PDB file of C-alpha atoms in Angstrom:
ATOM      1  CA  UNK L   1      10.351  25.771  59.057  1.00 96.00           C
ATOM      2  CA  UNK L   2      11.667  23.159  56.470  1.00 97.00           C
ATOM      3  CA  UNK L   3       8.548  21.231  56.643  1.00 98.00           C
ATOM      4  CA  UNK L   4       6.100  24.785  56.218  1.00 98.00           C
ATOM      5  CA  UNK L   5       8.570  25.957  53.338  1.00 98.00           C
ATOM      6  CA  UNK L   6       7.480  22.115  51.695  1.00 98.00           C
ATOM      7  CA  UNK L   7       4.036  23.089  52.008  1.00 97.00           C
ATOM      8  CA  UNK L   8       4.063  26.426  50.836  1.00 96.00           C
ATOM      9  CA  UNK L   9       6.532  24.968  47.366  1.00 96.00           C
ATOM     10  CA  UNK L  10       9.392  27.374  48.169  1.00 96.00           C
ATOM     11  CA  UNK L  11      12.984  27.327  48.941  1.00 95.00           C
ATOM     12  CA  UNK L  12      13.548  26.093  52.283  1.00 96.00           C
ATOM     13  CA  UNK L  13      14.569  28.843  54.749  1.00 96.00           C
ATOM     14  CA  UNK L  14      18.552  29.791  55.338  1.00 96.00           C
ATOM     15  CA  UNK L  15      18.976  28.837  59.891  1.00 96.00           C
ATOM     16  CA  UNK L  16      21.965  30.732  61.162  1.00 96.00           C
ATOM     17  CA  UNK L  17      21.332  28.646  64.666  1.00 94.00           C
ATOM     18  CA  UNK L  18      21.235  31.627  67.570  1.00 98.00           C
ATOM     19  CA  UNK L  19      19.851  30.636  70.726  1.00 97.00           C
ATOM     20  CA  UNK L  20      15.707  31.219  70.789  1.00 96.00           C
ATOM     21  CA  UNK L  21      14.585  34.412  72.517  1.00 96.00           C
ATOM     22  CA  UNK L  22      18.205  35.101  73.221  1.00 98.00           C
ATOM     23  CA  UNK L  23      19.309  37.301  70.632  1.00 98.00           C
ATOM     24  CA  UNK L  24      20.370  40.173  73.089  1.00 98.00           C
ATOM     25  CA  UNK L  25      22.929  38.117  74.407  1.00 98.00           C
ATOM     26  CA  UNK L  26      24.761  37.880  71.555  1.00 98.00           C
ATOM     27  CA  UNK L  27      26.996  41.162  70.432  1.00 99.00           C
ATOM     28  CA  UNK L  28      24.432  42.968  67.340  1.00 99.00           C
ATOM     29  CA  UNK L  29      27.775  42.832  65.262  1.00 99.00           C
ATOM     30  CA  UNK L  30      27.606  38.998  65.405  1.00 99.00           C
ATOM     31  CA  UNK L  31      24.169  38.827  63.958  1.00 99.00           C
ATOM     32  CA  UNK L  32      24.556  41.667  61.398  1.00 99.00           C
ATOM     33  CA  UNK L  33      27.355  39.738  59.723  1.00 99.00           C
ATOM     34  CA  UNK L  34      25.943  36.848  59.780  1.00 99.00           C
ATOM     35  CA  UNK L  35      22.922  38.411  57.791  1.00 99.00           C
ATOM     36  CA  UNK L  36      25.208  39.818  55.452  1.00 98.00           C
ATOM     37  CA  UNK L  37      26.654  36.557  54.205  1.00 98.00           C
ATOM     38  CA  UNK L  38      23.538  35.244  53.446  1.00 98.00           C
ATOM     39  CA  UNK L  39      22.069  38.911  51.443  1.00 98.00           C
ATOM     40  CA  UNK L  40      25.601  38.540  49.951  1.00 97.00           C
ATOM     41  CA  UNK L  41      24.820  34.473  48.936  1.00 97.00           C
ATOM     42  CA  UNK L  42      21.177  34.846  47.546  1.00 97.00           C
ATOM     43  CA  UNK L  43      21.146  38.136  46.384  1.00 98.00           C
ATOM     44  CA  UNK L  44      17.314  39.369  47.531  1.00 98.00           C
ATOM     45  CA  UNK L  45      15.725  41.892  45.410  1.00 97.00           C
ATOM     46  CA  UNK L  46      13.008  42.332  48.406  1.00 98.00           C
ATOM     47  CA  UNK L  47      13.328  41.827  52.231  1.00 98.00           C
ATOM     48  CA  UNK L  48      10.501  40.754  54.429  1.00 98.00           C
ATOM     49  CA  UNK L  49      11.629  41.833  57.811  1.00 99.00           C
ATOM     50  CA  UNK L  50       9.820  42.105  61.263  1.00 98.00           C
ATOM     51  CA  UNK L  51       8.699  45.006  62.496  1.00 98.00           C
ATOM     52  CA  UNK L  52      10.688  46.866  65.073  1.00 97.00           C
ATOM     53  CA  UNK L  53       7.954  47.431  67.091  1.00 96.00           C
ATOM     54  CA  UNK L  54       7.851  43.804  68.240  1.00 96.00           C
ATOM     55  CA  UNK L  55       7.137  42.831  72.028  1.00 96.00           C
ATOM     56  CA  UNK L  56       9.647  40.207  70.834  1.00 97.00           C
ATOM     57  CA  UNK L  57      13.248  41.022  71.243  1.00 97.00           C
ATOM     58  CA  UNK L  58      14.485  38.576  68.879  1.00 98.00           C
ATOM     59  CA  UNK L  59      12.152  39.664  66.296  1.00 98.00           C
ATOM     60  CA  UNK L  60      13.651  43.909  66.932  1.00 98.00           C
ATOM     61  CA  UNK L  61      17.134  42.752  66.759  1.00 99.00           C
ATOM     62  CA  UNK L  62      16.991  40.659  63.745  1.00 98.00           C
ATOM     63  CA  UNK L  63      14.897  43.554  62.023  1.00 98.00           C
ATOM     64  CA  UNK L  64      17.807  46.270  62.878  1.00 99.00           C
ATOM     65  CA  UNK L  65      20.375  43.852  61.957  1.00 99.00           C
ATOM     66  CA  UNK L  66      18.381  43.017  58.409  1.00 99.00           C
ATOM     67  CA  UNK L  67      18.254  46.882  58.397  1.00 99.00           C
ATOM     68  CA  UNK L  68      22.021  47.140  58.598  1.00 98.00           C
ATOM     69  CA  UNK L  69      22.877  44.360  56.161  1.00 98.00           C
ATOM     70  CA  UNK L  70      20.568  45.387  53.833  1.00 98.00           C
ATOM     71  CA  UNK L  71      21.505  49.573  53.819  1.00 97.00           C
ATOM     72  CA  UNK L  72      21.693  51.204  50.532  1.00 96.00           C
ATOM     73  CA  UNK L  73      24.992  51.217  49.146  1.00 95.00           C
ATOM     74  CA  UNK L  74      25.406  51.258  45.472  1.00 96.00           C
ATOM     75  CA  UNK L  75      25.356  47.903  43.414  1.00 94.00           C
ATOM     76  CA  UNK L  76      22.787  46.224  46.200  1.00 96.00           C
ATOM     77  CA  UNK L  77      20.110  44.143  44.830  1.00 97.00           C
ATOM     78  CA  UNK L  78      17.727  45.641  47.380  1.00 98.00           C
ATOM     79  CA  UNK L  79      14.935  47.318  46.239  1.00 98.00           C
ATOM     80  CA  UNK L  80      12.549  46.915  48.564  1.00 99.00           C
ATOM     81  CA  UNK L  81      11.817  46.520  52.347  1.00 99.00           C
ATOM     82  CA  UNK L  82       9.176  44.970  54.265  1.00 99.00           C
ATOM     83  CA  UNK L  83       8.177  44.483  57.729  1.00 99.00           C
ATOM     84  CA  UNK L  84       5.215  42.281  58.962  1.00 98.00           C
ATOM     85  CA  UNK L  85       3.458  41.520  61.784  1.00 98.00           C
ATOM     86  CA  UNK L  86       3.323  38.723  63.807  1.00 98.00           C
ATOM     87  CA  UNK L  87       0.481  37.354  65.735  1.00 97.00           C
ATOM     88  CA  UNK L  88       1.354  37.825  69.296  1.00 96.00           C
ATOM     89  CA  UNK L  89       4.321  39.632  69.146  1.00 96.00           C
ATOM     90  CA  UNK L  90       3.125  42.640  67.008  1.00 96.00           C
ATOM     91  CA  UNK L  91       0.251  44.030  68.270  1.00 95.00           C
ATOM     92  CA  UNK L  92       0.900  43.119  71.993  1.00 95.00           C
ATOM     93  CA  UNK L  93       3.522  45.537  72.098  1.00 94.00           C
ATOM     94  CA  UNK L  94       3.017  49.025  73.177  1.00 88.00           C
ATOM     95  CA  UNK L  95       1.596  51.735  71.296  1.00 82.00           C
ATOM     96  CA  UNK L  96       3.340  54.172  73.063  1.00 79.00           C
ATOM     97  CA  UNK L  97       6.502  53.151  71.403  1.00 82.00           C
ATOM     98  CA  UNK L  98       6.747  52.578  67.440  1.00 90.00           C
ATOM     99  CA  UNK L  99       2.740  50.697  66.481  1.00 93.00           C
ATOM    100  CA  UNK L 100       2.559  49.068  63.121  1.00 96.00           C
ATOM    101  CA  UNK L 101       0.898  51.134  60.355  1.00 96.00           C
ATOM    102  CA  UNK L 102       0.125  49.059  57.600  1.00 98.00           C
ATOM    103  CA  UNK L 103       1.091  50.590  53.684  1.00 98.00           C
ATOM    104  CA  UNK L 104       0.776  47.760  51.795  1.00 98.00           C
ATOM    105  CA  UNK L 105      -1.633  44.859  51.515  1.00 99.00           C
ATOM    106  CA  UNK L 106      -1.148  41.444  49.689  1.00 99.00           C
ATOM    107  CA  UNK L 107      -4.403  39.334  48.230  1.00 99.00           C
ATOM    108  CA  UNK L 108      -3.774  36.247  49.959  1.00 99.00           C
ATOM    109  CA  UNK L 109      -7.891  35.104  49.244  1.00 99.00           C
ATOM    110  CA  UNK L 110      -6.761  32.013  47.006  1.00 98.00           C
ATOM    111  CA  UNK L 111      -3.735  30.952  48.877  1.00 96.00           C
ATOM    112  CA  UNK L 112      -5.178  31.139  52.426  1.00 98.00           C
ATOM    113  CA  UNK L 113      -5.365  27.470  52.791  1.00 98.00           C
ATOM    114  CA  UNK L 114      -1.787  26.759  51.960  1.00 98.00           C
ATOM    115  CA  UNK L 115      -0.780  29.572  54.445  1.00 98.00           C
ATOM    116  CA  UNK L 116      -2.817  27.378  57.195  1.00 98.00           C
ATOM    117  CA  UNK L 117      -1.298  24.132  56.118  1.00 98.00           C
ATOM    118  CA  UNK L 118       2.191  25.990  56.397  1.00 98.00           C
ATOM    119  CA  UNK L 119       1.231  27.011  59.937  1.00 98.00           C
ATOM    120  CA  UNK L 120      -0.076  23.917  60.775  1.00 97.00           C
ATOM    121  CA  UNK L 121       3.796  22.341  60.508  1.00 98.00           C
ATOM    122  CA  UNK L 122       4.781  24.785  63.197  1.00 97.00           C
ATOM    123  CA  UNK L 123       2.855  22.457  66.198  1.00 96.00           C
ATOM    124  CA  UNK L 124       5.035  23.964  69.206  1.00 95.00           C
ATOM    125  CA  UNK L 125       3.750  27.640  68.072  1.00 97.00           C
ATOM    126  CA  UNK L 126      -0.099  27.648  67.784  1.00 98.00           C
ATOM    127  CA  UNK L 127      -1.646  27.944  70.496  1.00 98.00           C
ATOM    128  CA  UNK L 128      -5.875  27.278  70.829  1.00 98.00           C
ATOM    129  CA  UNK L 129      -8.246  29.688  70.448  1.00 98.00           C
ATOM    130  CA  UNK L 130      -8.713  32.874  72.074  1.00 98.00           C
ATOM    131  CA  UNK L 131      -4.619  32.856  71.428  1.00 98.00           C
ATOM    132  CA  UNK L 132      -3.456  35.137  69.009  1.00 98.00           C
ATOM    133  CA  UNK L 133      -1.607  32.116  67.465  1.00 98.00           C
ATOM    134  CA  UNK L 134      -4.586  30.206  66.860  1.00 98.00           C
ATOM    135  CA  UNK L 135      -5.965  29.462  63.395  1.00 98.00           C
ATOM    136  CA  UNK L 136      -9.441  31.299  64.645  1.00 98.00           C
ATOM    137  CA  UNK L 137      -7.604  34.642  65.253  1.00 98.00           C
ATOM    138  CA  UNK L 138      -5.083  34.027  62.272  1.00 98.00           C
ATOM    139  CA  UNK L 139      -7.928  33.985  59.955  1.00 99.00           C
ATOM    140  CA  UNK L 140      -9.804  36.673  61.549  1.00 99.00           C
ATOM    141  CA  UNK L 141      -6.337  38.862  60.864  1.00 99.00           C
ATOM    142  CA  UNK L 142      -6.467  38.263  57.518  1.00 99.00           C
ATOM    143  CA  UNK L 143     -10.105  38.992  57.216  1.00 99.00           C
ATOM    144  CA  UNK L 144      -9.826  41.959  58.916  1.00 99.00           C
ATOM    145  CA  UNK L 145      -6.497  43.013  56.722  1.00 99.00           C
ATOM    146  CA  UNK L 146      -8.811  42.157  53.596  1.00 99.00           C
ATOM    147  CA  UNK L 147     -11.728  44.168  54.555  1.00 99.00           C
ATOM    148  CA  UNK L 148      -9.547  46.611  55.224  1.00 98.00           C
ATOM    149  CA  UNK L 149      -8.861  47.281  51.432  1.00 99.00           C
ATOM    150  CA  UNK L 150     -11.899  45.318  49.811  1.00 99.00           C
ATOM    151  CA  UNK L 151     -10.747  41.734  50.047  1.00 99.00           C
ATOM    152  CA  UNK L 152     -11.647  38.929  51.427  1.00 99.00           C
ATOM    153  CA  UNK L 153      -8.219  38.137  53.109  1.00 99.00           C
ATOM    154  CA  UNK L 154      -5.018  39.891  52.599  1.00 99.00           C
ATOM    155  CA  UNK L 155      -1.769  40.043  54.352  1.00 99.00           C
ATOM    156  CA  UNK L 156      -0.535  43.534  55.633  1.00 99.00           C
ATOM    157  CA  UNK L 157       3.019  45.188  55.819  1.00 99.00           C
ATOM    158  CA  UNK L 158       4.614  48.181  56.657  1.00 98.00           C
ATOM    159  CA  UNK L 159       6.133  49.730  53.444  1.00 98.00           C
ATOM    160  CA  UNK L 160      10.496  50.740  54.939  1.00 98.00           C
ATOM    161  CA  UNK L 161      11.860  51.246  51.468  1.00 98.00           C
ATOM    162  CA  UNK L 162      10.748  50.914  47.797  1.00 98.00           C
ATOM    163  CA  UNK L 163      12.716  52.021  44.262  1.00 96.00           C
ATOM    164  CA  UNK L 164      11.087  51.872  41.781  1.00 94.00           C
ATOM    165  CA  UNK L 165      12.529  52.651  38.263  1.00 89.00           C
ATOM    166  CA  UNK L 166      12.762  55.646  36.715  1.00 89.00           C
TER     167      UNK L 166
END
């Protein structure tokens, strides 16, 4: 993650060290609190979140304990919420239970490269082609996202709060 957060020329990412694909065993208390110390230390103005509609169950934990830390009390810095999918995780879960339905779509046409560099740092996670991890389908996602709204590639995310001022 360090070495991806080099690439992209952004702040390295804050680890709070729970066990991999083993966030159920750990009371949802835990992990909320440990969330809120670090909304509490860098003081986000927007969250990018998973989706809870993950197969994953790290991924729905850590978005309902991001929901949780960040809820809207007054004085938060929080003004906006995003959840986005993730290749292999989001759209292998069920539709029958809560499917992502994009709002909001990013241009990523002249950054693409540096968003395959980034993934290229994360060697134990891609997988070859026909995986959804593979650079193949990860560039087909974000030609299909782009298409989707006129661009050549684009990101997608599921709009979960926004305030804008009056």
């Amino acid at each position: 993650a360090d070495s991806a957060a080099d690439e992209l020329g952004i702040n390295r990412p804050v680890m709070l060290n729970f066990p991999d694909n083993r966030l159920d065993s750990i009371p949802l208390l835990d992990i909320i609190q440990q969330v809120e110390k670090v909304v509490d230390q860098i003081l986000p103005d927007i969250l990018y979140i998973h989706h809870n509609g993950d197969l994953n169950v790290d991924h729905r934990i850590a978005h309902e304990a991001a929901m949780t830390a960040a809820r809207p009390q007054p004085g938060t810095t929080i003004r906006a919420i995003y959840a986005f999918e993730t290749p292999s995780s989001t759209e292998w879960a069920s539709d029958s239970g809560k499917p992502f339905h994009p709002s909001r779509y990013i241009d990523i046409s002249s950054h693409f490269s540096k968003k395959l560099a980034a993934l290229a740092c994360y060697e134990e996670e891609m997988r070859p082609f026909p995986h959804a991890r593979s650079i193949e389908a990860i560039s087909a996602l974000a030609s299909l996202r782009g298409t989707s709204v006129g661009l050549e590639k684009a990101e997608a995310f599921f709009t979960i709060r926004e305030i804008h001022p009056g």
